[in-house]
CSV table of C-alpha atoms and ligand atoms in Angstrom, one decimal:
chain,number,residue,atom,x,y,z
A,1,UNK,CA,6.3,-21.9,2.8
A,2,UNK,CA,8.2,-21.7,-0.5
A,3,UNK,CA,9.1,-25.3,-1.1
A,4,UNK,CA,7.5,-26.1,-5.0
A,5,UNK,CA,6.1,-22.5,-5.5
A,6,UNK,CA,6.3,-21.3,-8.8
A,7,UNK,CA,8.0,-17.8,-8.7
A,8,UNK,CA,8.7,-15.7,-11.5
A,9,UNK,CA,12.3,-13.3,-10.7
A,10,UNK,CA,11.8,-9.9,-12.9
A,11,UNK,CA,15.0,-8.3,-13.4
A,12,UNK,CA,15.3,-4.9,-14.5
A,13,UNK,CA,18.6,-2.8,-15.5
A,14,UNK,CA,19.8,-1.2,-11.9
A,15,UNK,CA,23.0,-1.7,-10.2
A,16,UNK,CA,21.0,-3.9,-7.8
A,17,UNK,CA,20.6,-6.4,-10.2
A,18,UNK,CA,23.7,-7.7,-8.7
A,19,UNK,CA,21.6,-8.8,-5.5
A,20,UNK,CA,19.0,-10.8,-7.3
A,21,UNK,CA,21.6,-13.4,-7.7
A,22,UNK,CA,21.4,-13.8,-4.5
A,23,UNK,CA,17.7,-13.4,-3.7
A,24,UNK,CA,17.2,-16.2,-6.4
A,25,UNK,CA,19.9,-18.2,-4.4
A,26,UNK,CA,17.8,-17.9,-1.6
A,27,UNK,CA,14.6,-18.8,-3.2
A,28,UNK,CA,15.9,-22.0,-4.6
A,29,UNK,CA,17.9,-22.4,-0.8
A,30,UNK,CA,13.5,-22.4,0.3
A,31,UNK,CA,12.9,-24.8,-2.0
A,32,UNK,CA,11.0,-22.7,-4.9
A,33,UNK,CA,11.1,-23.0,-8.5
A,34,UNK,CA,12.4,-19.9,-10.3
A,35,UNK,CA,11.8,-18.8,-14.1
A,36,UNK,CA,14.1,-15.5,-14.6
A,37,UNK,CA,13.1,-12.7,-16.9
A,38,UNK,CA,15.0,-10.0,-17.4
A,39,UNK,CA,14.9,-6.6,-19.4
A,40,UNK,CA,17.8,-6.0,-22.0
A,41,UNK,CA,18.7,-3.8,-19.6
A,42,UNK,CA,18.8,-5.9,-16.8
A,43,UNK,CA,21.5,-8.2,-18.9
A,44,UNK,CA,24.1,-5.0,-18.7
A,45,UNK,CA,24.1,-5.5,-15.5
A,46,UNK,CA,23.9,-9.0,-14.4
A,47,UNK,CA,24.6,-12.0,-16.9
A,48,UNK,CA,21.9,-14.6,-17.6
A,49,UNK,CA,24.8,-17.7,-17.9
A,50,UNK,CA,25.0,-16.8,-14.2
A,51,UNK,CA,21.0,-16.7,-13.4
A,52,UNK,CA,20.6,-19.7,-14.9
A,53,UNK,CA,23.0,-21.5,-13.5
A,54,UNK,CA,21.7,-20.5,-10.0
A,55,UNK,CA,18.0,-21.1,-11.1
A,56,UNK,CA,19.0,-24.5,-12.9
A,57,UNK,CA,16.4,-22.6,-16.5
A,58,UNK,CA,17.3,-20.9,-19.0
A,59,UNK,CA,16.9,-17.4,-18.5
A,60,UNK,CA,14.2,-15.6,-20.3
A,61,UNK,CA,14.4,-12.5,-22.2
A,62,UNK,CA,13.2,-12.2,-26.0
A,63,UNK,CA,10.1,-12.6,-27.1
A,64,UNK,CA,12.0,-15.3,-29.3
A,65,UNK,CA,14.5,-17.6,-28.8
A,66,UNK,CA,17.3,-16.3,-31.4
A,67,UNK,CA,18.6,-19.7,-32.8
A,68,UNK,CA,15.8,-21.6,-32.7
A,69,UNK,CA,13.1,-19.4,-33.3
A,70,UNK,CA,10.8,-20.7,-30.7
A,71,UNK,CA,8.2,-18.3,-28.9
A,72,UNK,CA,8.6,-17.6,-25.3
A,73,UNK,CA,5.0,-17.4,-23.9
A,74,UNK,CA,4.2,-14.7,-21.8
A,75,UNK,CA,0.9,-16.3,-21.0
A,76,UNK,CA,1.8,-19.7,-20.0
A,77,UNK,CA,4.5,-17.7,-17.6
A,78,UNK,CA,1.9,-15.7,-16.0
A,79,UNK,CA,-0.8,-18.4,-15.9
A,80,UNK,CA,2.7,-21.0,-14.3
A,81,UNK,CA,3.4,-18.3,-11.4
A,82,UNK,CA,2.4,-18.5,-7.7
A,83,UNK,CA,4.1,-15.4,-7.3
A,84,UNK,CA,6.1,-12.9,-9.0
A,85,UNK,CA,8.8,-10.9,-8.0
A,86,UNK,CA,10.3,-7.9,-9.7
A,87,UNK,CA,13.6,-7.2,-7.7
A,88,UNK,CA,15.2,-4.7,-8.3
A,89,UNK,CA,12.4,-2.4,-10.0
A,90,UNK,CA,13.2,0.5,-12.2
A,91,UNK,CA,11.5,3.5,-12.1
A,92,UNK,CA,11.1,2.7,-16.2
A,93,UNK,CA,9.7,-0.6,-15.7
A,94,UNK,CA,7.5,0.8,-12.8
A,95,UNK,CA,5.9,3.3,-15.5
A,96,UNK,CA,5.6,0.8,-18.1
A,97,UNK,CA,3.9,-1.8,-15.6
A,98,UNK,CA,1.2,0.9,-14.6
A,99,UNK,CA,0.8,2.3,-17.6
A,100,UNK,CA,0.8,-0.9,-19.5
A,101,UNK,CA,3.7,-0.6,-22.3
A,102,UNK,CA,4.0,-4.0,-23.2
A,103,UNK,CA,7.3,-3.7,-25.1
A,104,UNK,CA,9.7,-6.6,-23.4
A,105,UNK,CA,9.0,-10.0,-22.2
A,106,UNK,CA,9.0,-8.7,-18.0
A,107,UNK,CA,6.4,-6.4,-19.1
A,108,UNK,CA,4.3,-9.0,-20.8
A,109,UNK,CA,4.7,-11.3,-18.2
A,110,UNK,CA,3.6,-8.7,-15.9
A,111,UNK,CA,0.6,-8.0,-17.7
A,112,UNK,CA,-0.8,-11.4,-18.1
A,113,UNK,CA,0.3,-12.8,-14.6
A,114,UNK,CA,-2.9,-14.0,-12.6
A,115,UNK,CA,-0.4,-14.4,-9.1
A,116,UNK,CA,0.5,-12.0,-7.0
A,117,UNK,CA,3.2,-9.4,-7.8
A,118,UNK,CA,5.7,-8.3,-5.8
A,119,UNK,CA,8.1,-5.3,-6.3
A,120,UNK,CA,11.0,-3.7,-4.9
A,121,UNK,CA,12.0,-0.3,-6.6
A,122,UNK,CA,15.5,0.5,-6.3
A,123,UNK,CA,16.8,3.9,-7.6
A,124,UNK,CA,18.7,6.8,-7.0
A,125,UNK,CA,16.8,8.9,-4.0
A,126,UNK,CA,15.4,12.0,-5.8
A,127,UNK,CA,14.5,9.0,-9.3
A,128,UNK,CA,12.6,7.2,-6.0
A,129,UNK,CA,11.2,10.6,-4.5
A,130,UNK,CA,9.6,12.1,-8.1
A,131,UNK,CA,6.1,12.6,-8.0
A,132,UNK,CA,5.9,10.4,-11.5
A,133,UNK,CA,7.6,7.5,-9.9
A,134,UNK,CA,5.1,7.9,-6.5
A,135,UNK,CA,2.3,8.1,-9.0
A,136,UNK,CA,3.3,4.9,-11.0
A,137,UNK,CA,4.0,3.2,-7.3
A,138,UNK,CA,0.3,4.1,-6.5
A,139,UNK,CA,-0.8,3.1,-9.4
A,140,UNK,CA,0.9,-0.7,-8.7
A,141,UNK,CA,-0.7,-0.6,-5.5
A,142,UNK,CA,-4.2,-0.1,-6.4
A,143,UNK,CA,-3.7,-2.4,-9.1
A,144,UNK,CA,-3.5,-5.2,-6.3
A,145,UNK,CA,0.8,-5.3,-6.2
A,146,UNK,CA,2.6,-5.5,-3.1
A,147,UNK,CA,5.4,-3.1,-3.1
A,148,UNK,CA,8.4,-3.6,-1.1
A,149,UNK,CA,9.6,-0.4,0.2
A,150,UNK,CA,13.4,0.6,-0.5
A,151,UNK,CA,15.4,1.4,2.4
A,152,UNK,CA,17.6,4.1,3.0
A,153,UNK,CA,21.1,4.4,2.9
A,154,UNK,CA,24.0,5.2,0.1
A,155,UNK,CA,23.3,4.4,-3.1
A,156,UNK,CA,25.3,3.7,-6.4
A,157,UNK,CA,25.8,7.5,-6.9
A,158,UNK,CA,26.9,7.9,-3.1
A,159,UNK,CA,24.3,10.0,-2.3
A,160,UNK,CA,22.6,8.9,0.9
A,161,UNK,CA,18.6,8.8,0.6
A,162,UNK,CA,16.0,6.1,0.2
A,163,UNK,CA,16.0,3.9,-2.8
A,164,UNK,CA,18.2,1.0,-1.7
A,165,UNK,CA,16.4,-2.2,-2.5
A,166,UNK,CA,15.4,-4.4,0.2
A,167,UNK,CA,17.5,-7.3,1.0
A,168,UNK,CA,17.2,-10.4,-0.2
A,169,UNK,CA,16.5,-11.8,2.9
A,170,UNK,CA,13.9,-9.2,3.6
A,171,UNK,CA,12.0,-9.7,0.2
A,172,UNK,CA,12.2,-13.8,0.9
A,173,UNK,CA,10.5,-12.9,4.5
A,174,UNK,CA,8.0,-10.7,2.7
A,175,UNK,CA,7.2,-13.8,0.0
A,176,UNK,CA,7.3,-16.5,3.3
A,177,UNK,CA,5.0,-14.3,5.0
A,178,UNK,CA,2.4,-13.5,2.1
A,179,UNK,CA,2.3,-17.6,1.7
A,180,UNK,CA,1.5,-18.0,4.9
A,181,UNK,CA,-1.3,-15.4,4.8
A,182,UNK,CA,-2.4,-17.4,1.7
A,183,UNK,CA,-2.8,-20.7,4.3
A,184,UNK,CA,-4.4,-18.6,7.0
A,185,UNK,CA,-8.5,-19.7,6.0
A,186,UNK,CA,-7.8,-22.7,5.1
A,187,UNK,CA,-10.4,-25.3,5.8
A,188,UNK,CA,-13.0,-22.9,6.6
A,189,UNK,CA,-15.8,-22.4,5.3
A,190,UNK,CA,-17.4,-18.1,5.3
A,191,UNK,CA,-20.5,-16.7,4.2
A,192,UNK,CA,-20.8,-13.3,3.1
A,193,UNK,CA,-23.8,-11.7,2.5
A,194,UNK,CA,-23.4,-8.1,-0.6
A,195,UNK,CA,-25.2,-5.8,-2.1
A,196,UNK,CA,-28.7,-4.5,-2.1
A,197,UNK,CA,-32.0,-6.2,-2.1
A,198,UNK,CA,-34.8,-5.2,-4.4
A,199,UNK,CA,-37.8,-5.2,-2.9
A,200,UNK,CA,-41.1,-5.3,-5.2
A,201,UNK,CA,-43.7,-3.4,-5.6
A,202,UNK,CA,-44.8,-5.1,-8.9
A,203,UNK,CA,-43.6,-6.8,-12.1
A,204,UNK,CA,-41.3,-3.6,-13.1
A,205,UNK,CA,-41.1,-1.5,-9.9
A,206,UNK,CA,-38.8,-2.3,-6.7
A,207,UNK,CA,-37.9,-0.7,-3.5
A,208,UNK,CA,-34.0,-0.6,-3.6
A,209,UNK,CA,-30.8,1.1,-2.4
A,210,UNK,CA,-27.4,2.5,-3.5
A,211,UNK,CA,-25.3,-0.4,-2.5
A,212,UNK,CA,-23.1,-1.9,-5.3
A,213,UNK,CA,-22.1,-4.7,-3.5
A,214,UNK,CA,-18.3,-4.2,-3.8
A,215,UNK,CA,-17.1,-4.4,-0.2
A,216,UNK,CA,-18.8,-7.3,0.0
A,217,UNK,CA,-17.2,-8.8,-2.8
A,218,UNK,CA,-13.7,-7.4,-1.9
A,219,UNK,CA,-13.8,-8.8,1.6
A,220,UNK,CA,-15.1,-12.3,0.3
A,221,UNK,CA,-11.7,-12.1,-2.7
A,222,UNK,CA,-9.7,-11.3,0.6
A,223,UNK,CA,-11.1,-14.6,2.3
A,224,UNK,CA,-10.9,-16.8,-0.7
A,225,UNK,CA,-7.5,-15.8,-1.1
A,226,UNK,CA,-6.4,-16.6,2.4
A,227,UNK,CA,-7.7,-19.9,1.6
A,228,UNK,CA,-11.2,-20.3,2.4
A,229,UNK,CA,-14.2,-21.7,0.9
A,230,UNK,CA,-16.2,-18.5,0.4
A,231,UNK,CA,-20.3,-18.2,-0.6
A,232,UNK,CA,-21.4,-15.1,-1.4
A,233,UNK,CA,-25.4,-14.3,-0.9
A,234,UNK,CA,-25.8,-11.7,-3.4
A,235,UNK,CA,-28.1,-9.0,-3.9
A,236,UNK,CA,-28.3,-7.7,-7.4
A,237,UNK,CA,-25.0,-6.6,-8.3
A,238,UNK,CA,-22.9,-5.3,-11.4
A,239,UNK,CA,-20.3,-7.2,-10.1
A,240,UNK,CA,-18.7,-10.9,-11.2
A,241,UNK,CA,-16.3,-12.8,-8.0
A,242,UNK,CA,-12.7,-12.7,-9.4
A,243,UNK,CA,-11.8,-16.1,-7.8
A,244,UNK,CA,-13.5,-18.6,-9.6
A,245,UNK,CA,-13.7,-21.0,-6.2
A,246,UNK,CA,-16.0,-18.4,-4.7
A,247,UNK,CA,-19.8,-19.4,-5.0
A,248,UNK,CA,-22.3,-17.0,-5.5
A,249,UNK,CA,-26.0,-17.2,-4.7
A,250,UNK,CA,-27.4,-14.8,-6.4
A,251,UNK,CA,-30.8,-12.9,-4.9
A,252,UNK,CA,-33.7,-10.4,-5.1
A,253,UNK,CA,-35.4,-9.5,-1.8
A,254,UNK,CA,-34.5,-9.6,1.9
A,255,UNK,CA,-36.7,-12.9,2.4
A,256,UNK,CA,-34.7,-14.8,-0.4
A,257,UNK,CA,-31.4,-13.5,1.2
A,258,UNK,CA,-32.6,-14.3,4.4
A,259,UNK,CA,-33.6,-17.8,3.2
A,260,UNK,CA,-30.3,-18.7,1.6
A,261,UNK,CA,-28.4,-17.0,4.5
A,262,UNK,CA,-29.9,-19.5,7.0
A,263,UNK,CA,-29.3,-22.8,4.8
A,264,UNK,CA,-25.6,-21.6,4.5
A,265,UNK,CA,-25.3,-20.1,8.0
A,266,UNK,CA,-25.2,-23.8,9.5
A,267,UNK,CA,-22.4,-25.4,7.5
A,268,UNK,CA,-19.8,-22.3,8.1
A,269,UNK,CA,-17.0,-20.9,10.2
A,270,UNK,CA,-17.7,-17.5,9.6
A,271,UNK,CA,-20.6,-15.0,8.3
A,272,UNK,CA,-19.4,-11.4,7.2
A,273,UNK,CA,-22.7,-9.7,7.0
A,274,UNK,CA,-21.9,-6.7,4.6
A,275,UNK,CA,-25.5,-7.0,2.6
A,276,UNK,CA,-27.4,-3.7,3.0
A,277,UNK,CA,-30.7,-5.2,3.3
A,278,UNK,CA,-34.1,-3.2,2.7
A,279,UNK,CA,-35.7,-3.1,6.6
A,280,UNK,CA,-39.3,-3.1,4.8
A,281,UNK,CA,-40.6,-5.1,1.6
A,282,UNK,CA,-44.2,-4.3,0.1
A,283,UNK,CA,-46.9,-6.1,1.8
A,284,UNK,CA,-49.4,-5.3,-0.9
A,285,UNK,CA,-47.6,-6.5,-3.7
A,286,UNK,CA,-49.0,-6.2,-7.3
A,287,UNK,CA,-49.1,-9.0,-9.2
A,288,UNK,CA,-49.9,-6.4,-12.6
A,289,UNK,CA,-48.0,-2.9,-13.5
A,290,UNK,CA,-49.7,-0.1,-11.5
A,291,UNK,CA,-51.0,2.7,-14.1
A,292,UNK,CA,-50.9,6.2,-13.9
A,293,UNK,CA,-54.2,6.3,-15.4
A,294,UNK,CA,-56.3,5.9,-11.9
A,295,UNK,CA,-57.6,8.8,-10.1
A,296,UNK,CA,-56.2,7.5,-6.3
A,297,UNK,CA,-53.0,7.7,-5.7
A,298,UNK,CA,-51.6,4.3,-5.3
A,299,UNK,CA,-51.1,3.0,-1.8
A,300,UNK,CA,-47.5,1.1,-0.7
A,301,UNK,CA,-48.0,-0.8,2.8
A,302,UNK,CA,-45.0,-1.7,4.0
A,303,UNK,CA,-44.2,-4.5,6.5
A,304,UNK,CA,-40.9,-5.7,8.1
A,305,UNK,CA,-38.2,-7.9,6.3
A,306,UNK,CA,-36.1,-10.4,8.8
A,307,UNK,CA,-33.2,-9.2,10.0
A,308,UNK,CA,-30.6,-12.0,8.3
A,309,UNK,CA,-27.6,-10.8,11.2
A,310,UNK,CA,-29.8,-11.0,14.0
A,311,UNK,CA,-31.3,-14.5,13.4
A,312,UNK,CA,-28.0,-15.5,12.5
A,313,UNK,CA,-26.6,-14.0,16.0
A,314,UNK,CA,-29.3,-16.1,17.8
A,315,UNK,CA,-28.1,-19.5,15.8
A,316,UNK,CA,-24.8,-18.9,16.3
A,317,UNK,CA,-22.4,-21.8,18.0
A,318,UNK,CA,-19.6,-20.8,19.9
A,319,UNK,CA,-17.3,-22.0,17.1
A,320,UNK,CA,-18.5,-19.6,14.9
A,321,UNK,CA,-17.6,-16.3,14.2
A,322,UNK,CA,-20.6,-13.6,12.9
A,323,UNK,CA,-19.4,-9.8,11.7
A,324,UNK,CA,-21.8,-7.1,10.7
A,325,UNK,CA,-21.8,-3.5,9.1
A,326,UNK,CA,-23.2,-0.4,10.5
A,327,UNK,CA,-24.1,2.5,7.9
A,328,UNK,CA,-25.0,5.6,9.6
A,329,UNK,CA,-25.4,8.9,9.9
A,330,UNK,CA,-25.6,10.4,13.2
A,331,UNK,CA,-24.6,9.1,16.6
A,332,UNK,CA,-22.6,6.4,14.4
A,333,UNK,CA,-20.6,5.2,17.6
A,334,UNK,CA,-23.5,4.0,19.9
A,335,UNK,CA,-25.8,2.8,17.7
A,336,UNK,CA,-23.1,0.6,16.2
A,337,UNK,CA,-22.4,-0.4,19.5
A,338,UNK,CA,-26.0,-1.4,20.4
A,339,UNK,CA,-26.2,-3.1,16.9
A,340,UNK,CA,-23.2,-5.5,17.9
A,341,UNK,CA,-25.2,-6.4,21.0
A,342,UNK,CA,-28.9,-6.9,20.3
A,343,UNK,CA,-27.6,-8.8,16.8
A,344,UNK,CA,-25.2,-10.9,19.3
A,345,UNK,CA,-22.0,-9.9,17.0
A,346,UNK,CA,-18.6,-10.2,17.3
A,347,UNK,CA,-17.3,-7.1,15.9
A,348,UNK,CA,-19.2,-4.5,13.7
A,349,UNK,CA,-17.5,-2.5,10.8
A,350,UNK,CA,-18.9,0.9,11.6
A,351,UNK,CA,-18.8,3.3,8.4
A,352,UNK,CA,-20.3,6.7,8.2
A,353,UNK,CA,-22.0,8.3,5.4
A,354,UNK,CA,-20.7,11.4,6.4
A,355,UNK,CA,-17.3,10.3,5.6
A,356,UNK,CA,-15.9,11.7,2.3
A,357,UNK,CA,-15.0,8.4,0.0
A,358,UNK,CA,-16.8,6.6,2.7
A,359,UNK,CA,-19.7,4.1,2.0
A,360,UNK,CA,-22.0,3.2,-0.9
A,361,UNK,CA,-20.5,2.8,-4.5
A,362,UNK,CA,-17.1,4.5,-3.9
A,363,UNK,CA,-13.7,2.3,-3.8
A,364,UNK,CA,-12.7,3.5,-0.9
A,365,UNK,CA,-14.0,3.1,2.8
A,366,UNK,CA,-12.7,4.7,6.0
A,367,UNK,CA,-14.3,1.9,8.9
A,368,UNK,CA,-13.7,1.7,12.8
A,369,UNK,CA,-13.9,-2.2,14.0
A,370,UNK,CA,-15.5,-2.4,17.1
A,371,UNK,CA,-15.5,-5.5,19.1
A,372,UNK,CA,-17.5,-7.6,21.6
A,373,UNK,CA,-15.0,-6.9,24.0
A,374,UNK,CA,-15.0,-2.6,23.5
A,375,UNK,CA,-11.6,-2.6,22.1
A,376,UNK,CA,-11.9,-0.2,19.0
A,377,UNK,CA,-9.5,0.1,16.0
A,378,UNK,CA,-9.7,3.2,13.6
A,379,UNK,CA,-8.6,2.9,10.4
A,380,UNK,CA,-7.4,5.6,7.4
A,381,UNK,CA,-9.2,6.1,4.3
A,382,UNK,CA,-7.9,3.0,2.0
A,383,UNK,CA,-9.6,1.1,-1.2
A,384,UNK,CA,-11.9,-1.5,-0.2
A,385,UNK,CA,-9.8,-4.1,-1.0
A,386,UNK,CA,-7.2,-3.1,1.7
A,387,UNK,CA,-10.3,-2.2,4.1
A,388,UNK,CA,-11.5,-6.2,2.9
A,389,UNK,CA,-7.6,-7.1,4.2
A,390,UNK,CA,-7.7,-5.4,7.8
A,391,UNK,CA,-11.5,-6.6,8.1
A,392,UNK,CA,-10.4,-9.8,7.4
A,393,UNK,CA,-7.7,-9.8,9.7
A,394,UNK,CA,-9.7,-9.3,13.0
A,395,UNK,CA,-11.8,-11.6,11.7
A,396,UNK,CA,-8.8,-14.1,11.7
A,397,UNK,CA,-7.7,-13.2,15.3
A,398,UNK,CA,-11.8,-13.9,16.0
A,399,UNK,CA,-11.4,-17.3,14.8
A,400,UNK,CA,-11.9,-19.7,17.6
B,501,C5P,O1,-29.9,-2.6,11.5
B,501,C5P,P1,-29.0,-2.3,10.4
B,501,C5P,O2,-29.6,-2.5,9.1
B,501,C5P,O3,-28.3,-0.9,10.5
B,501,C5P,O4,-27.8,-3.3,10.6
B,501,C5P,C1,-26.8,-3.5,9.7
B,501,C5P,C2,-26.2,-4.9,9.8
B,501,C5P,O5,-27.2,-5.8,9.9
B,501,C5P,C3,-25.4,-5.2,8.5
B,501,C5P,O6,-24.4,-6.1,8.8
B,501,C5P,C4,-26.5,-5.8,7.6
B,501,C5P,O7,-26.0,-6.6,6.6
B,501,C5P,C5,-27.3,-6.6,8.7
B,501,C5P,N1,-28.8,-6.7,8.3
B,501,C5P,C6,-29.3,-7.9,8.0
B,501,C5P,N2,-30.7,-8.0,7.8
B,501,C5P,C7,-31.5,-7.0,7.9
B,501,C5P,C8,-30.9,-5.7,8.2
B,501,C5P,C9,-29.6,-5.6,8.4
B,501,C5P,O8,-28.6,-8.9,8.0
B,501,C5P,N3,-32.7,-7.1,7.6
């Protein structure tokens, strides 16, 4: 899994520096390619002569090469990286990471890396336990990084408490097992449909809803970073796909997503239906602005949109794999339950409004999956984008 990946080793100035010797032993043992950087710190603790013989590069630490002058590009680095791992992790370079101090090369690098990051604190127990250093570790984590727990056991002051790095070997499983996530969509093709639809009533004046698209867009990042060749059918949204292989087809009402959801539905693996789609549109359109200035009161006749997941359920091939979302209010549990039948689902991602940091425009979502078969999973209150990972997930294990 790590043969020719690019990984960037951050090394920051802990006692456990004198395991990332080892860790990048290990990494080059899989077969990766390894750029050091290190803090000034870091180099008290571990010398680079001996990181770069192990990594077979020089080792990176000034912004400048000394002697030569030459500029050591933080941007190239980041933009070079598959992956990179800060091992061991100081509490300092955790703040400075979330907070953005840009004031060394691992920083830098940090800042402008587009990969994956990967981190494993190490620190004295009660450094570890602070609430600054949870705060900055939050922080990291909601900023997309993977942080590798410390263990417990005694530490370089003897104490005994958590903030033992994680072994090499541990973080090397952690990297082997993230690349193989990376792989686990590959060659598949999955739809999914976001946001609201606009339905109008005329040139200036729609029928909308408070949907802002960004589950949608979080679970079809989460695809196209497993791998797959995502489309996202868009309803008018703020928001921009982060992944530039994702494509987005951008529409107004119900009928156009309905439209472009059928043309797509055909050609993929998978459709994540997460589009909160107006049930009526306007039959009596107005093709001019509607004044104020008349004495009635104008008229809206409404008439039903197509329901995109339920015409999609009844073209579905057995190799196909068709999700859906359930909003509601009250009796959440069976009516998400009927929905995943009559729309011929294979799970439904049931969220309630009545959910605190639950449903439309927040970043969070608390969801129970509930499957085809009755088996239920509940899940905690997370961001969207680790709700877009366990969605995601199930849908893998749906995958014929
Ligand atoms: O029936 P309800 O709107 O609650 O169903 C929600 C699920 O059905 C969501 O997955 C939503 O994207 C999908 N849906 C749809 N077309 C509609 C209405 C809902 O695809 N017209």
């Amino acid at each position: 899994m790590l043969k020719g990946k690019h990984i960037i080793l951050g090394i920051c100035g802990g006692i456990a520096a004198y395991k990332s010797a080892y860790l990048l032993r290990l990494l080059i043992k899989a077969g990766a390619e390894v750029q050091v950087v290190i803090t000034p710190a870091g180099k008290e603790f571990i010398t680079p002569v001996t990181l770069s013989a192990l990594s077979g590069k020089p080792v990176i630490s000034e912004f400048f090469t000394a002697n030569t002058g030459s500029w050591n590009s933080h941007v190239d680095l980041g933009l070079w990286a598959d992956a990179m791992v800060i091992a061991p992790a100081t509490a300092s370079t955790i703040g400075k990471m979330a907070n953005g101090v840009a004031d060394n090369m691992l920083v830098t690098t940090y800042l402008s890396a587009k990969a994956p990051v990967f981190v494993a604190p190490a620190m004295d127990l009660d450094m570890f336990a602070h609430p600054s250093t949870q705060r900055n570790l939050q922080l990291l984590r909601q900023y997309g990084n993977h942080i590798i727990e410390p263990a417990s056991g005694e530490l370089a002051s003897h104490l005994v408490g958590k903030g033992r790095m994680e072994e090499p070997e541990n973080i090397v499983k952690v990297l082997e097992e993230y690349f193989a996530a990376s792989q686990s969509l590959a060659c598949k093709r999955i739809m999914v449909t976001a946001g609201p639809t606009y339905e109008k009533i005329d040139p200036v004046r729609y029928i909308g809803n408070y949907s802002s698209g960004k589950m949608g867009y979080a679970i079809a990042e989460e695809c196209a970073s497993r791998g797959a060749e995502v489309v996202i059918i868009s309803g008018p949204v703020s928001l921009k796909a982060e992944n530039q292989s994702i494509k987005v087809v951008d529409v107004e009402s119900a009928q156009e997503m309905y439209d472009a959801s059928v043309k797509e539905f055909p050609r993929c693996d998978a459709a994540i239906m997460c589009a909160a789609v107006a049930d009526y549109c306007v039959e009596n359109q107005s093709s001019h602005k509607i004044k104020r200035e008349h004495d009635e009161l104008p008229v809206i006749r409404l008439k039903k949109n197509p329901d995109i997941a339920a015409s999609l359920g009844t073209m579905k091939s057995d190799r196909q794999v068709l999700a859906g979302f359930a909003l509601e209010t009250d009796n959440e549990d069976a009516n998400a339950v009927e929905k995943l039948h009559r729309k011929h689902l294979d799970f439904i991602v049931l969220n309630s409004l009545n959910e605190p940091g639950a449903g439309f425009k927040t970043d969070t979502n608390k969801v129970t999956i509930i499957d085809n078969t009755g088996n239920r999973r509940v899940y905690d209150l997370k961001s969207k984008r680790l709700v877009a990972k366990d969605i995601v997930d199930v849908l893998i294990e749906k995958m014929p």
